């Protein structure tokens, strides 16, 4: 990136952080709307994921926001029991995402990770996220064992609450975890499918776009001789 480009990105991230601060509650979690008092656990992990990624990219992240987020995530991870995850795929996925973000932060919650791994509870995206958590925690053998048994074919769906998920979002997450754990061929196959859907004009919400870009970055980041170039339409105007 050129200096002006990095400066613009930095300004946008700072503005995003200040806006995000309005969603954070006193216990460190995040609400769905600013001014609300109810924690949304998926969004809490999503907000933390953004802050960690920004910090790793060299941008300034308010230390108090990230630290308070971490303490909430750690407490929440330790409170979850296997029984409350049974028969609740959304809660299972949300718990696994929390574990992944803690590992990404550099503070893996090994006890909850091991409990989930050793349980009989199954869920595609939850298992993929758990594999990602193990991988970045230095336990690649466990991550590979999880993926060896995992069905990577994600079913299409859409939910308007819970994790606000969709088949596209979950496929992008799966591609990201595959790329992260060095399953490059599988990640590329899935990513090509998603990019074809995007090119065909399929509407993507903010979360779907976010995880798509993260999957691209996980697969190609740091390995290209030339920058990635893409085009998109915003407010009816084509940009590149």
Short mmCIF file of C-alpha atoms in Angstrom, two decimals:
data_model
loop_
_atom_site.label_atom_id
_atom_site.label_comp_id
_atom_site.label_asym_id
_atom_site.label_seq_id
_atom_site.Cartn_x
_atom_site.Cartn_y
_atom_site.Cartn_z
CA UNK A 1 0.00 0.00 0.00
CA UNK A 2 1.08 3.55 -0.66
CA UNK A 3 1.40 5.97 2.27
CA UNK A 4 -1.85 7.82 1.34
CA UNK A 5 -3.73 4.51 1.05
CA UNK A 6 -2.48 3.30 4.43
CA UNK A 7 -3.33 6.68 5.95
CA UNK A 8 -6.89 6.47 4.59
CA UNK A 9 -7.29 2.92 5.90
CA UNK A 10 -5.95 4.00 9.29
CA UNK A 11 -8.45 6.85 9.45
CA UNK A 12 -11.31 4.51 8.54
CA UNK A 13 -10.24 1.98 11.17
CA UNK A 14 -9.99 4.67 13.87
CA UNK A 15 -13.47 5.88 12.97
CA UNK A 16 -14.71 2.28 13.04
CA UNK A 17 -13.18 1.73 16.47
CA UNK A 18 -14.87 4.80 17.90
CA UNK A 19 -18.18 3.68 16.46
CA UNK A 20 -17.62 0.16 17.79
CA UNK A 21 -16.95 1.53 21.27
CA UNK A 22 -20.59 2.64 21.46
CA UNK A 23 -21.63 -1.04 21.22
CA UNK A 24 -19.38 -2.29 24.06
CA UNK A 25 -21.00 -2.96 27.42
CA UNK A 26 -19.43 -2.52 30.83
CA UNK A 27 -18.57 -6.23 31.09
CA UNK A 28 -16.56 -6.10 27.85
CA UNK A 29 -19.15 -7.77 25.62
CA UNK A 30 -20.91 -6.13 22.66
CA UNK A 31 -24.57 -5.42 22.01
CA UNK A 32 -26.29 -5.63 18.63
CA UNK A 33 -27.25 -1.95 18.77
CA UNK A 34 -25.55 0.99 20.52
CA UNK A 35 -27.27 1.91 23.75
CA UNK A 36 -28.75 -1.56 24.27
CA UNK A 37 -27.88 -3.59 27.37
CA UNK A 38 -28.19 -7.16 26.01
CA UNK A 39 -25.03 -9.01 25.02
CA UNK A 40 -24.91 -10.62 21.58
CA UNK A 41 -22.26 -13.32 21.83
CA UNK A 42 -21.68 -13.86 18.11
CA UNK A 43 -21.24 -10.12 17.56
CA UNK A 44 -18.90 -9.98 20.55
CA UNK A 45 -16.58 -12.48 18.88
CA UNK A 46 -17.03 -10.73 15.52
CA UNK A 47 -16.03 -7.37 17.04
CA UNK A 48 -13.02 -8.95 18.73
CA UNK A 49 -12.02 -10.65 15.48
CA UNK A 50 -11.99 -7.24 13.77
CA UNK A 51 -9.94 -5.61 16.54
CA UNK A 52 -7.38 -8.42 16.60
CA UNK A 53 -7.01 -8.39 12.81
CA UNK A 54 -6.54 -4.61 12.81
CA UNK A 55 -3.91 -4.81 15.54
CA UNK A 56 -2.03 -7.60 13.75
CA UNK A 57 -2.03 -5.45 10.61
CA UNK A 58 -0.26 -2.70 12.53
CA UNK A 59 -3.17 -0.34 13.17
CA UNK A 60 -3.91 1.25 16.52
CA UNK A 61 -6.62 -0.47 18.55
CA UNK A 62 -7.81 1.01 21.88
CA UNK A 63 -6.16 -1.18 24.51
CA UNK A 64 -9.04 -0.92 26.98
CA UNK A 65 -11.60 -2.11 24.42
CA UNK A 66 -9.57 -5.16 23.49
CA UNK A 67 -8.58 -6.02 27.05
CA UNK A 68 -12.16 -5.74 28.34
CA UNK A 69 -13.31 -7.87 25.39
CA UNK A 70 -10.73 -10.54 26.26
CA UNK A 71 -11.78 -10.75 29.91
CA UNK A 72 -15.42 -11.18 28.91
CA UNK A 73 -14.57 -13.88 26.35
CA UNK A 74 -12.44 -15.78 28.85
CA UNK A 75 -15.18 -15.74 31.51
CA UNK A 76 -17.87 -16.71 29.00
CA UNK A 77 -15.80 -19.59 27.60
CA UNK A 78 -15.31 -21.10 31.05
CA UNK A 79 -19.01 -20.86 31.89
CA UNK A 80 -20.30 -22.89 28.93
CA UNK A 81 -21.19 -26.52 29.63
CA UNK A 82 -21.47 -29.36 27.13
CA UNK A 83 -25.10 -29.94 28.11
CA UNK A 84 -26.21 -26.47 27.03
CA UNK A 85 -24.60 -26.99 23.61
CA UNK A 86 -26.44 -30.23 22.87
CA UNK A 87 -29.22 -29.75 20.34
CA UNK A 88 -28.36 -26.07 19.93
CA UNK A 89 -26.26 -25.64 16.76
CA UNK A 90 -26.26 -21.84 16.96
CA UNK A 91 -24.92 -21.81 20.51
CA UNK A 92 -22.38 -24.48 19.56
CA UNK A 93 -21.14 -22.42 16.61
CA UNK A 94 -21.05 -19.27 18.73
CA UNK A 95 -19.02 -21.00 21.46
CA UNK A 96 -16.52 -22.33 18.91
CA UNK A 97 -16.14 -18.86 17.36
CA UNK A 98 -15.40 -17.49 20.82
CA UNK A 99 -12.69 -20.12 21.31
CA UNK A 100 -11.21 -19.30 17.91
CA UNK A 101 -11.00 -15.57 18.67
CA UNK A 102 -9.37 -16.24 22.05
CA UNK A 103 -6.73 -18.34 20.30
CA UNK A 104 -6.30 -15.64 17.66
CA UNK A 105 -5.73 -13.14 20.48
CA UNK A 106 -2.92 -15.34 21.75
CA UNK A 107 -4.77 -16.57 24.83
CA UNK A 108 -6.24 -19.97 23.88
CA UNK A 109 -8.79 -21.40 26.32
CA UNK A 110 -7.38 -24.93 26.29
CA UNK A 111 -9.75 -26.44 28.85
CA UNK A 112 -12.97 -25.46 27.00
CA UNK A 113 -11.32 -26.37 23.67
CA UNK A 114 -10.45 -29.84 24.92
CA UNK A 115 -13.88 -30.37 26.46
CA UNK A 116 -15.56 -29.49 23.16
CA UNK A 117 -13.15 -31.61 21.15
CA UNK A 118 -13.64 -34.65 23.38
CA UNK A 119 -17.43 -34.34 23.45
CA UNK A 120 -19.70 -36.19 21.07
CA UNK A 121 -21.28 -32.94 19.86
CA UNK A 122 -20.86 -32.38 16.13
CA UNK A 123 -21.28 -29.29 14.00
CA UNK A 124 -19.50 -28.50 10.75
CA UNK A 125 -18.56 -24.88 11.31
CA UNK A 126 -18.02 -25.33 15.04
CA UNK A 127 -15.53 -28.11 14.33
CA UNK A 128 -13.80 -26.06 11.62
CA UNK A 129 -13.45 -23.11 14.01
CA UNK A 130 -12.16 -25.41 16.72
CA UNK A 131 -9.59 -26.81 14.28
CA UNK A 132 -8.54 -23.24 13.52
CA UNK A 133 -8.18 -22.51 17.24
CA UNK A 134 -5.96 -25.55 17.73
CA UNK A 135 -3.86 -24.73 14.67
CA UNK A 136 -2.98 -21.19 15.71
CA UNK A 137 -2.32 -22.46 19.25
CA UNK A 138 0.45 -24.68 17.90
CA UNK A 139 -1.50 -27.95 17.95
CA UNK A 140 -1.59 -28.71 14.24
CA UNK A 141 -1.93 -32.44 14.74
CA UNK A 142 -5.26 -31.97 16.50
CA UNK A 143 -6.45 -29.53 13.81
CA UNK A 144 -5.55 -31.96 11.03
CA UNK A 145 -7.33 -34.81 12.82
CA UNK A 146 -10.51 -32.73 13.05
CA UNK A 147 -10.47 -31.81 9.37
CA UNK A 148 -9.68 -35.39 8.34
CA UNK A 149 -13.13 -36.43 9.58
CA UNK A 150 -15.03 -33.26 8.71
CA UNK A 151 -17.62 -32.99 5.92
CA UNK A 152 -16.77 -29.73 4.14
CA UNK A 153 -20.01 -29.48 2.15
CA UNK A 154 -22.01 -26.71 3.81
CA UNK A 155 -25.80 -26.64 3.48
CA UNK A 156 -27.51 -23.44 2.39
CA UNK A 157 -29.63 -21.60 4.96
CA UNK A 158 -30.23 -18.12 6.35
CA UNK A 159 -31.03 -17.01 9.91
CA UNK A 160 -32.13 -13.57 11.10
CA UNK A 161 -30.91 -13.88 14.67
CA UNK A 162 -28.51 -16.04 16.66
CA UNK A 163 -25.28 -15.91 14.66
CA UNK A 164 -27.02 -14.13 11.74
CA UNK A 165 -25.57 -16.86 9.56
CA UNK A 166 -26.08 -18.18 6.06
CA UNK A 167 -24.71 -20.93 3.89
CA UNK A 168 -22.47 -18.40 2.13
CA UNK A 169 -21.13 -17.02 5.43
CA UNK A 170 -20.38 -20.52 6.69
CA UNK A 171 -18.69 -21.55 3.44
CA UNK A 172 -16.48 -18.47 3.66
CA UNK A 173 -15.65 -19.38 7.26
CA UNK A 174 -14.89 -22.95 6.19
CA UNK A 175 -12.61 -21.67 3.41
CA UNK A 176 -10.82 -19.41 5.87
CA UNK A 177 -10.22 -22.25 8.34
CA UNK A 178 -9.07 -24.57 5.54
CA UNK A 179 -6.59 -21.98 4.30
CA UNK A 180 -5.41 -21.23 7.82
CA UNK A 181 -4.72 -24.91 8.51
CA UNK A 182 -2.79 -25.40 5.23
CA UNK A 183 -5.59 -27.22 3.38
CA UNK A 184 -4.89 -24.93 0.42
CA UNK A 185 -6.42 -27.02 -2.37
CA UNK A 186 -9.71 -27.50 -0.52
CA UNK A 187 -9.78 -23.81 0.43
CA UNK A 188 -9.19 -22.74 -3.17
CA UNK A 189 -11.97 -25.01 -4.45
CA UNK A 190 -14.45 -23.53 -2.00
CA UNK A 191 -13.26 -19.98 -2.50
CA UNK A 192 -13.63 -20.23 -6.28
CA UNK A 193 -17.23 -21.33 -5.77
CA UNK A 194 -17.92 -18.32 -3.55
CA UNK A 195 -16.25 -15.85 -5.89
CA UNK A 196 -18.34 -17.15 -8.81
CA UNK A 197 -21.50 -16.54 -6.77
CA UNK A 198 -20.32 -13.02 -5.94
CA UNK A 199 -19.49 -12.33 -9.60
CA UNK A 200 -22.96 -13.57 -10.59
CA UNK A 201 -24.48 -10.72 -8.59
CA UNK A 202 -25.68 -12.65 -5.55
CA UNK A 203 -26.50 -10.13 -2.79
CA UNK A 204 -24.07 -10.40 0.11
CA UNK A 205 -24.56 -8.78 3.49
CA UNK A 206 -21.75 -7.16 5.48
CA UNK A 207 -20.86 -10.31 7.40
CA UNK A 208 -20.78 -12.45 4.26
CA UNK A 209 -18.49 -9.95 2.51
CA UNK A 210 -16.25 -9.73 5.58
CA UNK A 211 -15.69 -13.46 5.85
CA UNK A 212 -15.21 -13.75 2.09
CA UNK A 213 -12.40 -11.18 2.18
CA UNK A 214 -10.89 -12.89 5.23
CA UNK A 215 -10.88 -16.19 3.36
CA UNK A 216 -9.10 -14.57 0.41
CA UNK A 217 -6.55 -13.03 2.78
CA UNK A 218 -6.01 -16.34 4.59
CA UNK A 219 -5.35 -18.14 1.31
CA UNK A 220 -3.33 -15.51 -0.54
CA UNK A 221 -2.07 -13.09 2.09
CA UNK A 222 1.69 -12.60 2.01
CA UNK A 223 2.17 -14.98 -0.92
CA UNK A 224 1.49 -12.76 -3.95
CA UNK A 225 4.03 -10.95 -6.08
CA UNK A 226 1.33 -8.47 -7.10
CA UNK A 227 -1.54 -6.97 -5.04
CA UNK A 228 -5.00 -8.53 -5.31
CA UNK A 229 -7.24 -6.45 -7.56
CA UNK A 230 -11.02 -6.67 -7.58
CA UNK A 231 -14.05 -4.67 -8.64
CA UNK A 232 -17.30 -4.01 -6.79
CA UNK A 233 -20.44 -1.90 -6.96
CA UNK A 234 -21.33 0.58 -4.21
CA UNK A 235 -24.46 2.76 -4.36
CA UNK A 236 -24.84 1.79 -8.01
CA UNK A 237 -21.32 2.85 -8.94
CA UNK A 238 -18.69 0.39 -10.16
CA UNK A 239 -15.36 0.68 -8.37
CA UNK A 240 -12.08 -1.22 -8.44
#
